[in-house]
Amino acid sequence: MSYLDNILKSRRDTRHFTADEVPDEVIQNALQAGHWAPSVGLTDATKYYIIKSADVKSAIKNLFLDYNKKAEALTDNPEQKEHYKSLKLEAIEEAPIGLIIAYDRSVLNQFTIGTVGSNEAVKFSSVCAAQNIWLSLTEQGYGMGWVSILNYYQFKKILNLPEEIEPLGYFCIGKPATNYDNQPMLQQLHWKQKSEAPDCTEIKNIMESSIVDLPLQSAKTFKTTADFDRLLKDKIDSKTKPLGALGVLETLAFQMATVFQTLEPKITNPNIVVFAADHGIANHGVSAYPQDVTRQMVANFLDGGAAINVFCQQNDIRLSIVDAGVNYDFPTNTNLINAKIAKGTQSFLHIPAMSEAELQLCFEKGKSIVENITKSCSNCIGFGEMGIGNTSTAAVLMSVLTGFTIEECVGKGTGVDDEKLIVKQNLLKKAIENYSGQAELMEQLAYFGGFEILQMASGMLTAFENKMLILVDGFICTVAFLIASKINPTIKNNTVFCHCSAEKAHQKLLDYLNVKPILQLDLRLGEGTGCAIAFPVLKSAESFLNKMASFESAGVSQK
């Protein structure tokens, strides 16, 4: 066995340290080893932060203790819970030096070789650096322990790390107080047995990859009997009011009863789902806000501070947040549906936004999300979105799928000024001109699509198949509906368009679809807020149909 083999075998995640100081030379050697690690596209994106302050260590220790309590609660097995509590999982305050190894994701704002397939290649480079540092410290007679049981958002906040810096965790460095009998600590303490050999499988064949076969007309078409229509119309007309006096409410009541196939329709367990993702086109300055606002707003949704949280709470609507492709790694124990395809699409200015495999995965994820929601006996689902740059993506999709010029489809989005609007129009026009693919729906979606938009389209199709009432929010969600309707036109029967937004192309798209929205409030927020605000109107339609007296029951003379 070589000297290197001995180092690799003896390397352990150190939790016990002596009080010996760590010479500066040892740290510099280790950091140099990290710097020598592979770096995708020679980005030099790995950053290091040294911590010696007792106050800083104490604050990080408190973060660990808080999250460790949550970790304890993840198991219902009392014996396993006690075993977990007995483990020593950090040495934040005992280790002489703390090290933060992080990566700078702002390098992705420029063209970076090796990241076209996955933005995560930048993070992988930093993991390679961490490995080299670990090996260097071991060779010098020192050890390192990796602490990852942290709320990373708070971790960054208390350390005042820039938004673009993403830490891998907190690393404890010092002289090991034990060699753990040359075993991983968790193995020595009988938490889990490490396998003796690596798990390696030879792949000898390839699988043919193809887009999910989505028929242009669903087999599950909308059907009602003439008798049902007549009985429902009679019920609406017999209410104590002039014929048609409740206007749109009567239309909604008829639609709701038809979708649910009952003369006494009732919305149960309504759910608004907000799909969030980042867009490569945002790197070209098409938005008034930086891309990181997507991540920040998702955190705001999870903290309950956004408009959609307020309106859902007001109307007793369940809110689900989906990470469809945000350029950020959220903590795994957040109340977030993880449907991440990748960390944002590629910029469709020059290359496809996504691969065919990613497109297929979007449809699979969107379907799975809605199918899981139906298991809660929900029969009403609203769709919302969040993603810096997604009005640009939606505008291009609208232009390509309807034949409208890009100038007719582009608006101010998050609020760009007039000068920037012209730049945005010209850039998107150039992107469409650069497209040399076929005029086939799936190929167009892969080239210009957004992860959240396609997951919404798939979710809408699945909601229709499950006889749900579908609530569509603003411009971007209506583009998702446009895609869904190209696949199955009868989806319109189940769909309620909640409002017409202030985004100029929205009214044009609603006219193209030949649909009328419930509200006109000059909203342009997204998030599904239009769905939540329109929801009481739907409940009013439900209430009058089910509770309002008829002329006969009230003893009121008809006209």
Coordinates of C-alpha atoms in Angstrom, one line a residue:
M1 CA 0.0 0.0 0.0
S2 CA 1.4 3.4 -1.0
Y3 CA 1.8 6.4 1.2
L4 CA -1.1 8.1 -0.6
D5 CA -3.3 5.0 0.0
N6 CA -2.5 5.3 3.7
I7 CA -3.5 9.0 3.8
L8 CA -6.8 8.2 1.9
K9 CA -7.6 5.4 4.3
S10 CA -6.8 7.3 7.4
R11 CA -8.6 10.5 6.4
R12 CA -11.5 10.9 8.9
D13 CA -14.1 13.6 9.6
T14 CA -12.5 14.9 12.8
R15 CA -14.8 15.8 15.7
H16 CA -12.2 15.8 18.6
F17 CA -9.3 18.2 18.6
T18 CA -6.5 19.0 20.9
A19 CA -5.9 22.6 22.0
D20 CA -2.7 22.9 19.9
E21 CA -2.5 25.9 17.6
V22 CA -2.4 25.4 13.9
P23 CA 0.6 27.0 12.3
D24 CA 0.0 29.5 9.5
E25 CA 2.2 27.4 7.2
V26 CA -0.1 24.4 7.6
I27 CA -3.2 26.4 6.6
Q28 CA -1.4 28.0 3.7
N29 CA -0.2 24.6 2.4
A30 CA -3.8 23.3 2.7
L31 CA -5.3 26.3 0.9
Q32 CA -2.7 26.0 -1.9
A33 CA -3.7 22.3 -2.3
G34 CA -7.3 23.4 -2.6
H35 CA -6.3 26.0 -5.2
W36 CA -4.6 23.2 -7.2
A37 CA -7.9 21.3 -7.4
P38 CA -9.7 21.0 -10.7
S39 CA -11.8 24.1 -11.5
V40 CA -14.4 23.9 -14.3
G41 CA -13.5 26.4 -17.0
L42 CA -10.6 27.7 -14.9
T43 CA -13.2 29.8 -13.1
D44 CA -11.3 30.2 -9.8
A45 CA -14.8 30.4 -8.3
T46 CA -13.8 28.8 -4.9
K47 CA -13.5 31.3 -2.1
Y48 CA -12.1 30.8 1.5
Y49 CA -12.9 32.5 4.8
I50 CA -10.9 31.9 8.0
I51 CA -12.5 32.1 11.4
K52 CA -10.7 32.4 14.7
S53 CA -13.1 34.7 16.6
A54 CA -14.7 33.0 19.6
D55 CA -17.8 35.2 19.1
V56 CA -18.2 34.1 15.5
K57 CA -17.7 30.5 16.4
S58 CA -20.4 30.8 19.2
A59 CA -22.9 32.3 16.8
I60 CA -22.3 29.4 14.3
K61 CA -22.6 26.9 17.1
N62 CA -26.0 28.3 18.0
L63 CA -27.1 27.9 14.4
F64 CA -26.0 24.3 14.5
L65 CA -27.8 23.6 17.8
D66 CA -31.0 25.1 16.4
Y67 CA -30.9 23.0 13.3
N68 CA -29.7 19.9 15.1
K69 CA -33.0 19.9 17.1
K70 CA -34.8 19.8 13.8
A71 CA -32.7 16.9 12.7
E72 CA -33.5 15.0 15.8
A73 CA -37.2 15.4 15.1
L74 CA -36.9 13.8 11.6
T75 CA -37.0 10.2 13.1
D76 CA -39.9 8.8 15.0
N77 CA -37.8 5.9 16.3
P78 CA -37.1 6.6 20.0
E79 CA -34.0 4.4 20.1
Q80 CA -32.6 6.0 16.9
K81 CA -33.4 9.5 18.3
E82 CA -31.5 8.8 21.5
H83 CA -28.6 7.4 19.5
Y84 CA -28.5 10.5 17.3
K85 CA -28.5 12.8 20.4
S86 CA -25.5 11.0 21.7
L87 CA -23.4 11.6 18.6
K88 CA -20.8 14.4 18.5
L89 CA -21.4 16.0 15.2
E90 CA -19.3 19.1 15.4
A91 CA -16.4 20.8 17.1
I92 CA -17.1 24.4 16.2
E93 CA -15.9 26.0 19.4
E94 CA -13.2 23.4 20.2
A95 CA -11.3 23.5 16.9
P96 CA -8.6 26.2 16.8
I97 CA -9.6 27.3 13.3
G98 CA -12.8 27.5 11.4
L99 CA -12.8 27.5 7.6
I100 CA -15.6 28.3 5.2
I101 CA -15.2 26.8 1.7
A102 CA -17.6 28.5 -0.8
Y103 CA -18.1 29.0 -4.4
D104 CA -19.0 32.2 -6.3
R105 CA -22.0 31.6 -8.5
S106 CA -21.6 35.0 -10.1
V107 CA -19.1 33.4 -12.5
L108 CA -22.1 32.0 -14.3
N109 CA -23.1 35.5 -15.4
Q110 CA -20.5 35.1 -18.0
F111 CA -19.8 32.3 -20.5
T112 CA -18.1 29.6 -18.6
I113 CA -16.7 26.5 -20.3
G114 CA -18.0 23.3 -18.8
T115 CA -21.2 24.7 -17.4
V116 CA -23.6 24.3 -20.4
G117 CA -24.7 20.8 -19.2
S118 CA -24.9 21.8 -15.5
N119 CA -24.3 25.0 -13.5
E120 CA -23.5 22.8 -10.6
A121 CA -20.1 22.1 -12.1
V122 CA -18.9 25.2 -10.3
K123 CA -20.0 23.8 -7.0
F124 CA -18.3 20.5 -7.8
S125 CA -15.0 22.3 -8.3
S126 CA -15.2 23.6 -4.8
V127 CA -15.9 20.1 -3.5
C128 CA -12.7 19.0 -5.2
A129 CA -10.9 21.9 -3.4
A130 CA -12.4 20.7 -0.1
Q131 CA -11.1 17.2 -0.7
N132 CA -7.6 18.5 -1.5
I133 CA -7.6 20.6 1.7
W134 CA -8.6 17.5 3.7
L135 CA -5.8 15.4 2.2
S136 CA -3.2 18.1 2.7
L137 CA -4.1 18.6 6.3
T138 CA -4.0 14.9 6.9
E139 CA -0.6 14.6 5.3
Q140 CA 0.6 17.4 7.7
G141 CA -0.7 15.6 10.8
Y142 CA -3.9 17.7 11.1
G143 CA -7.6 17.0 10.6
M144 CA -10.8 18.7 9.4
G145 CA -14.5 18.2 10.3
W146 CA -17.3 19.2 8.0
V147 CA -20.4 20.8 9.6
S148 CA -23.4 20.9 7.3
I149 CA -26.3 20.9 9.8
L150 CA -26.9 24.6 9.4
N151 CA -29.6 26.9 8.1
Y152 CA -27.5 28.2 5.2
Y153 CA -29.5 31.3 4.7
Q154 CA -28.9 32.4 8.3
F155 CA -25.4 31.2 8.1
K156 CA -24.7 33.6 5.2
K157 CA -26.6 36.3 6.9
I158 CA -24.7 36.3 10.2
L159 CA -21.4 36.2 8.4
N160 CA -22.4 38.9 6.0
L161 CA -21.4 36.8 3.0
P162 CA -22.2 38.4 -0.4
E163 CA -25.4 37.1 -2.1
E164 CA -23.4 35.4 -4.8
I165 CA -21.2 33.4 -2.4
E166 CA -22.6 29.9 -1.5
P167 CA -20.8 28.1 1.3
L168 CA -20.4 24.3 1.3
G169 CA -20.5 24.4 5.1
Y170 CA -18.3 25.1 8.1
F171 CA -15.1 23.2 8.4
C172 CA -13.3 22.7 11.8
I173 CA -9.5 22.5 11.6
G174 CA -7.0 21.4 14.2
K175 CA -4.8 18.6 15.6
P176 CA -6.9 15.4 15.9
A177 CA -7.3 14.1 19.5
T178 CA -8.1 10.6 18.3
N179 CA -7.7 8.5 15.1
Y180 CA -11.1 6.8 15.7
D181 CA -9.4 3.4 15.4
N182 CA -8.8 4.2 11.8
Q183 CA -12.6 4.1 11.2
P184 CA -15.2 6.7 10.2
M185 CA -16.6 8.1 13.5
L186 CA -20.2 7.2 12.6
Q187 CA -19.1 3.6 11.9
Q188 CA -17.1 3.4 15.1
L189 CA -20.2 4.5 17.1
H190 CA -22.3 1.9 15.2
W191 CA -24.5 4.5 13.5
K192 CA -23.9 3.0 10.0
Q193 CA -21.5 0.6 8.4
K194 CA -19.5 1.8 5.5
S195 CA -19.4 -0.6 2.6
E196 CA -16.1 -2.3 2.1
A197 CA -15.8 -1.6 -1.7
P198 CA -17.0 1.0 -4.1
D199 CA -20.4 0.5 -5.8
C200 CA -19.5 0.4 -9.5
T201 CA -21.6 -0.8 -12.5
E202 CA -20.5 -1.0 -16.1
I203 CA -23.0 0.4 -18.5
K204 CA -22.9 -1.5 -21.8
N205 CA -26.1 -0.2 -23.6
I206 CA -27.8 3.1 -24.3
M207 CA -31.5 3.8 -23.8
E208 CA -33.3 5.7 -26.5
S209 CA -34.5 9.1 -25.2
S210 CA -37.7 10.6 -26.5
I211 CA -40.1 13.3 -25.5
V212 CA -43.2 12.0 -23.8
D213 CA -45.9 11.3 -26.5
L214 CA -48.4 14.0 -25.8
P215 CA -51.4 13.7 -28.2
L216 CA -52.9 16.9 -29.6
Q217 CA -56.3 15.8 -28.4
S218 CA -56.6 14.1 -25.0
A219 CA -58.6 10.9 -24.9
K220 CA -60.4 12.3 -21.8
T221 CA -62.5 14.9 -23.6
F222 CA -65.1 17.0 -21.8
K223 CA -68.6 15.5 -22.1
T224 CA -72.0 16.3 -20.5
T225 CA -75.4 15.0 -21.2
A226 CA -78.2 17.2 -22.5
D227 CA -80.3 16.3 -19.4
F228 CA -77.5 17.5 -17.0
D229 CA -77.2 20.8 -18.9
R230 CA -80.9 21.4 -18.9
L231 CA -81.3 20.6 -15.1
L232 CA -78.3 22.9 -14.3
K233 CA -79.6 25.8 -16.4
D234 CA -83.1 25.4 -14.8
K235 CA -81.6 25.5 -11.3
I236 CA -79.7 28.7 -12.1
D237 CA -82.6 30.4 -13.8
S238 CA -85.1 29.4 -11.0
K239 CA -83.2 31.4 -8.4
T240 CA -85.0 34.5 -7.0
K241 CA -83.5 36.9 -9.5
P242 CA -84.1 38.1 -13.0
L243 CA -82.7 35.8 -15.7
G244 CA -79.0 36.4 -16.1
A245 CA -78.9 39.0 -13.3
L246 CA -75.8 37.6 -11.6
G247 CA -73.9 37.8 -14.9
V248 CA -70.4 36.2 -14.7
L249 CA -71.3 34.4 -11.4
E250 CA -73.9 32.4 -13.4
T251 CA -71.3 31.5 -16.0
L252 CA -68.9 30.4 -13.3
A253 CA -71.5 28.4 -11.4
F254 CA -72.4 26.6 -14.7
Q255 CA -68.8 25.9 -15.4
M256 CA -68.0 24.7 -11.9
A257 CA -71.0 22.4 -11.8
T258 CA -70.1 21.0 -15.2
V259 CA -66.5 20.4 -14.3
F260 CA -67.4 18.6 -11.0
Q261 CA -70.4 16.9 -12.7
T262 CA -72.9 17.7 -9.9
L263 CA -75.8 20.1 -9.4
E264 CA -74.4 21.0 -6.0
P265 CA -70.7 21.8 -6.7
K266 CA -68.3 22.5 -3.9
I267 CA -64.7 23.6 -4.0
T268 CA -62.7 21.4 -1.7
N269 CA -59.1 21.9 -0.4
P270 CA -58.2 24.6 -2.9
N271 CA -54.5 24.8 -3.6
I272 CA -52.4 27.5 -5.3
V273 CA -49.0 26.2 -6.6
V274 CA -46.2 28.7 -7.3
F275 CA -43.6 27.4 -9.6
A276 CA -40.2 29.2 -9.4
A277 CA -37.2 29.0 -11.8
D278 CA -34.4 31.1 -13.2
H279 CA -33.8 31.9 -16.8
G280 CA -30.5 32.2 -18.7
I281 CA -31.9 35.1 -20.7
A282 CA -31.9 37.2 -17.5
N283 CA -28.2 37.4 -17.8
H284 CA -28.6 39.8 -20.7
G285 CA -30.3 42.5 -18.6
V286 CA -33.9 42.0 -19.7
S287 CA -35.2 42.6 -16.1
A288 CA -35.1 45.5 -13.7
Y289 CA -34.1 43.1 -11.0
P290 CA -31.0 40.8 -10.6
Q291 CA -31.5 37.1 -11.0
D292 CA -30.9 36.4 -7.3
V293 CA -34.3 38.0 -6.5
T294 CA -35.9 34.6 -7.6
R295 CA -34.1 32.9 -4.7
Q296 CA -34.9 35.8 -2.3
M297 CA -38.6 35.7 -3.2
V298 CA -38.8 31.9 -2.8
A299 CA -37.4 32.4 0.7
N300 CA -40.0 35.1 1.3
F301 CA -42.8 32.7 0.2
L302 CA -41.4 30.1 2.6
D303 CA -41.3 32.7 5.4
G304 CA -44.9 33.7 4.8
G305 CA -44.1 37.3 3.9
A306 CA -45.2 37.6 0.2
A307 CA -48.5 38.9 -1.2
I308 CA -49.6 35.4 -2.2
N309 CA -49.1 34.2 1.4
V310 CA -51.3 37.0 2.7
F311 CA -54.1 36.3 0.2
C312 CA -54.0 32.6 0.6
Q313 CA -54.3 32.9 4.3
Q314 CA -57.1 35.4 3.9
N315 CA -59.1 33.0 1.7
D316 CA -58.1 29.7 3.4
I317 CA -56.2 28.4 0.4
R318 CA -53.3 26.0 0.7
L319 CA -50.1 27.3 -0.8
S320 CA -47.4 25.1 -2.3
I321 CA -44.0 26.4 -3.5
V322 CA -42.1 24.5 -6.2
D323 CA -38.4 24.8 -7.0
A324 CA -38.6 24.0 -10.7
G325 CA -35.1 25.4 -11.4
V326 CA -33.9 28.1 -9.2
N327 CA -30.2 28.9 -9.3
Y328 CA -29.8 28.1 -5.6
D329 CA -29.6 25.1 -3.3
F330 CA -32.4 25.4 -0.7
P331 CA -32.1 23.5 2.6
T332 CA -33.6 20.1 2.2
N333 CA -35.9 20.4 5.2
T334 CA -37.7 23.6 4.0
N335 CA -41.4 23.3 3.1
L336 CA -40.6 23.3 -0.6
I337 CA -41.5 20.9 -3.4
N338 CA -38.2 20.0 -5.0
A339 CA -38.7 19.6 -8.8
K340 CA -35.5 21.2 -9.8
I341 CA -34.5 20.4 -13.4
A342 CA -31.3 22.4 -13.3
K343 CA -30.1 25.7 -11.9
G344 CA -31.9 27.8 -14.4
T345 CA -32.2 27.4 -18.2
Q346 CA -29.5 28.3 -20.7
S347 CA -29.8 31.6 -22.6
F348 CA -31.8 31.0 -25.7
L349 CA -30.1 33.9 -27.4
H350 CA -27.7 31.5 -29.0
I351 CA -28.4 27.9 -27.7
P352 CA -31.5 25.9 -26.6
A353 CA -32.8 26.8 -23.1
M354 CA -32.9 23.1 -22.3
S355 CA -32.3 19.6 -23.7
E356 CA -35.0 17.3 -24.8
A357 CA -34.5 15.2 -21.7
E358 CA -35.0 18.3 -19.5
L359 CA -38.2 19.1 -21.4
Q360 CA -39.5 15.6 -20.8
L361 CA -38.6 15.9 -17.1
C362 CA -40.5 19.2 -16.9
F363 CA -43.7 17.4 -18.1
E364 CA -43.1 14.5 -15.7
K365 CA -42.5 16.7 -12.7
G366 CA -45.5 18.9 -13.4
K367 CA -47.7 15.9 -13.7
S368 CA -46.4 14.3 -10.5
I369 CA -46.9 17.5 -8.5
V370 CA -50.5 17.9 -9.4
E371 CA -51.2 14.2 -9.0
N372 CA -49.9 14.4 -5.4
I373 CA -52.2 17.4 -4.8
T374 CA -55.2 15.5 -6.0
K375 CA -54.5 12.9 -3.2
S376 CA -55.5 15.5 -0.7
C377 CA -59.0 15.6 -2.3
S378 CA -58.3 19.0 -3.9
N379 CA -60.6 19.8 -6.8
C380 CA -59.5 23.4 -7.4
I381 CA -55.9 24.4 -8.3
G382 CA -54.4 27.8 -9.1
F383 CA -51.1 28.3 -10.9
G384 CA -48.6 31.0 -10.1
E385 CA -45.0 31.6 -10.9
M386 CA -41.8 33.4 -9.9
G387 CA -38.7 33.8 -12.0
I388 CA -36.6 36.8 -13.0
G389 CA -36.6 37.0 -16.8
N390 CA -39.7 34.8 -17.3
T391 CA -41.7 37.6 -19.0
S392 CA -39.1 37.5 -21.7
T393 CA -39.4 33.7 -22.0
A394 CA -43.2 34.0 -22.0
A395 CA -43.1 36.7 -24.6
V396 CA -40.9 34.7 -27.0
L397 CA -43.1 31.6 -26.5
M398 CA -46.2 33.7 -27.2
S399 CA -44.7 35.1 -30.4
V400 CA -43.5 31.7 -31.7
L401 CA -46.8 29.9 -30.8
T402 CA -49.2 32.5 -32.0
G403 CA -47.4 34.3 -34.9
F404 CA -47.7 37.7 -33.2
T405 CA -44.6 39.9 -33.7
I406 CA -42.2 40.0 -30.7
E407 CA -43.1 43.7 -30.3
E408 CA -46.7 42.8 -29.7
C409 CA -45.7 40.3 -27.0
V410 CA -43.0 42.1 -25.1
G411 CA -43.9 44.3 -22.0
K412 CA -42.1 45.9 -19.2
G413 CA -42.2 42.8 -16.9
T414 CA -40.8 43.8 -13.5
G415 CA -40.8 47.4 -14.5
V416 CA -38.0 48.1 -17.0
D417 CA -37.8 51.7 -18.3
D418 CA -38.6 52.7 -21.9
E419 CA -35.0 52.6 -23.1
K420 CA -34.4 49.1 -21.6
L421 CA -37.7 47.9 -23.1
I422 CA -36.4 48.7 -26.6
V423 CA -33.2 46.8 -25.8
K424 CA -35.3 43.9 -24.5
Q425 CA -37.4 43.8 -27.7
N426 CA -34.4 43.8 -29.9
L427 CA -32.6 41.1 -28.0
L428 CA -35.6 38.8 -28.0
K429 CA -36.2 39.5 -31.7
K430 CA -32.6 38.5 -32.4
A431 CA -33.1 35.3 -30.3
I432 CA -36.1 34.3 -32.5
E433 CA -34.2 35.1 -35.7
N434 CA -31.3 32.9 -34.5
Y435 CA -33.6 29.9 -34.1
S436 CA -33.1 27.5 -37.0
G437 CA -35.1 24.6 -35.7
Q438 CA -38.3 23.0 -36.9
A439 CA -41.7 24.6 -36.3
E440 CA -42.6 21.7 -34.1
L441 CA -44.2 22.4 -30.7
M442 CA -41.8 20.3 -28.6
E443 CA -38.7 21.5 -30.3
Q444 CA -39.8 25.1 -29.9
L445 CA -40.6 24.5 -26.2
A446 CA -37.1 23.0 -25.6
Y447 CA -35.4 25.9 -27.3
F448 CA -37.3 28.8 -25.8
G449 CA -39.0 27.4 -22.7
G450 CA -38.7 27.9 -19.0
F451 CA -38.7 25.1 -16.4
E452 CA -41.6 26.7 -14.4
I453 CA -43.7 27.5 -17.4
L454 CA -43.5 24.0 -18.8
Q455 CA -44.1 22.4 -15.4
M456 CA -47.2 24.6 -15.1
A457 CA -48.4 23.5 -18.6
S458 CA -48.0 19.9 -17.6
G459 CA -49.7 20.5 -14.3
M460 CA -52.7 22.1 -16.0
L461 CA -53.1 19.1 -18.4
T462 CA -53.0 16.8 -15.4
A463 CA -55.5 18.9 -13.5
F464 CA -57.9 18.6 -16.4
E465 CA -57.4 14.9 -16.5
N466 CA -58.4 14.8 -12.9
K467 CA -61.5 16.9 -13.4
M468 CA -60.2 19.8 -11.4
L469 CA -61.1 23.5 -11.7
I470 CA -58.0 25.3 -13.1
L471 CA -57.3 28.9 -12.1
V472 CA -54.9 30.8 -14.3
D473 CA -53.1 33.9 -13.0
G474 CA -51.4 36.5 -15.2
F475 CA -49.5 36.7 -18.5
I476 CA -46.9 34.1 -17.8
C477 CA -49.4 31.5 -16.5
T478 CA -51.6 32.2 -19.5
V479 CA -48.6 31.4 -21.8
A480 CA -48.4 28.1 -19.9
F481 CA -52.1 27.6 -20.6
L482 CA -51.4 28.4 -24.3
I483 CA -48.9 25.6 -24.4
A484 CA -51.3 23.2 -22.6
S485 CA -54.2 24.2 -25.0
K486 CA -51.9 23.4 -28.0
I487 CA -51.7 19.9 -26.6
N488 CA -55.3 19.5 -25.6
P489 CA -57.7 22.3 -26.6
T490 CA -60.6 21.0 -24.4
I491 CA -58.6 22.1 -21.3
K492 CA -60.4 25.4 -21.7
N493 CA -63.6 23.9 -20.4
N494 CA -62.1 23.5 -16.9
T495 CA -60.2 26.8 -16.8
V496 CA -61.0 30.1 -15.1
F497 CA -58.9 33.1 -16.2
C498 CA -58.7 35.1 -13.0
H499 CA -57.6 38.6 -14.2
C500 CA -56.1 40.6 -17.0
S501 CA -52.7 41.9 -15.9
A502 CA -51.1 45.2 -16.7
E503 CA -48.5 43.4 -18.9
K504 CA -49.6 44.7 -22.3
A505 CA -49.5 41.4 -24.2
H506 CA -51.8 39.7 -21.7
Q507 CA -55.1 41.1 -23.1
K508 CA -53.9 40.3 -26.6
L509 CA -53.3 36.7 -25.6
L510 CA -56.6 36.4 -23.8
D511 CA -58.3 37.7 -27.0
Y512 CA -56.4 35.1 -29.0
L513 CA -57.6 32.4 -26.7
N514 CA -61.2 33.8 -26.9
V515 CA -61.5 33.9 -23.1
K516 CA -62.7 36.5 -20.6
P517 CA -61.0 37.1 -17.3
I518 CA -62.9 37.7 -14.0
L519 CA -61.1 40.8 -12.8
Q520 CA -59.3 43.8 -14.2
L521 CA -57.2 45.3 -11.4
D522 CA -54.0 46.3 -13.2
L523 CA -52.0 43.6 -11.4
R524 CA -48.6 42.6 -12.6
L525 CA -47.1 40.8 -9.6
G526 CA -47.5 37.1 -10.6
E527 CA -47.1 34.6 -7.7
G528 CA -50.7 33.4 -8.3
T529 CA -52.0 36.5 -6.6
G530 CA -54.7 37.0 -9.2
C531 CA -56.0 33.5 -8.5
A532 CA -56.2 34.1 -4.7
I533 CA -57.9 37.5 -5.2
A534 CA -60.5 36.0 -7.6
F535 CA -61.2 33.1 -5.4
P536 CA -64.0 34.8 -3.3
V537 CA -65.8 35.4 -6.6
L538 CA -65.8 31.6 -7.3
K539 CA -67.0 31.0 -3.8
S540 CA -69.9 33.5 -4.4
A541 CA -70.8 31.5 -7.5
E542 CA -70.8 28.3 -5.5
S543 CA -72.8 29.8 -2.7
F544 CA -75.6 31.3 -4.8
L545 CA -76.1 28.0 -6.7
N546 CA -76.2 25.9 -3.6
K547 CA -77.9 28.2 -1.0
M548 CA -80.0 30.8 -2.8
A549 CA -83.7 30.2 -2.7
S550 CA -85.7 29.4 -5.8
F551 CA -88.9 31.2 -6.7
E552 CA -90.8 28.1 -5.8
S553 CA -89.2 27.5 -2.4
A554 CA -89.4 31.2 -1.4
G555 CA -93.0 31.6 -2.6
V556 CA -92.0 34.5 -4.9
S557 CA -93.9 35.0 -8.2
Q558 CA -91.9 34.7 -11.4
K559 CA -92.1 37.2 -14.2

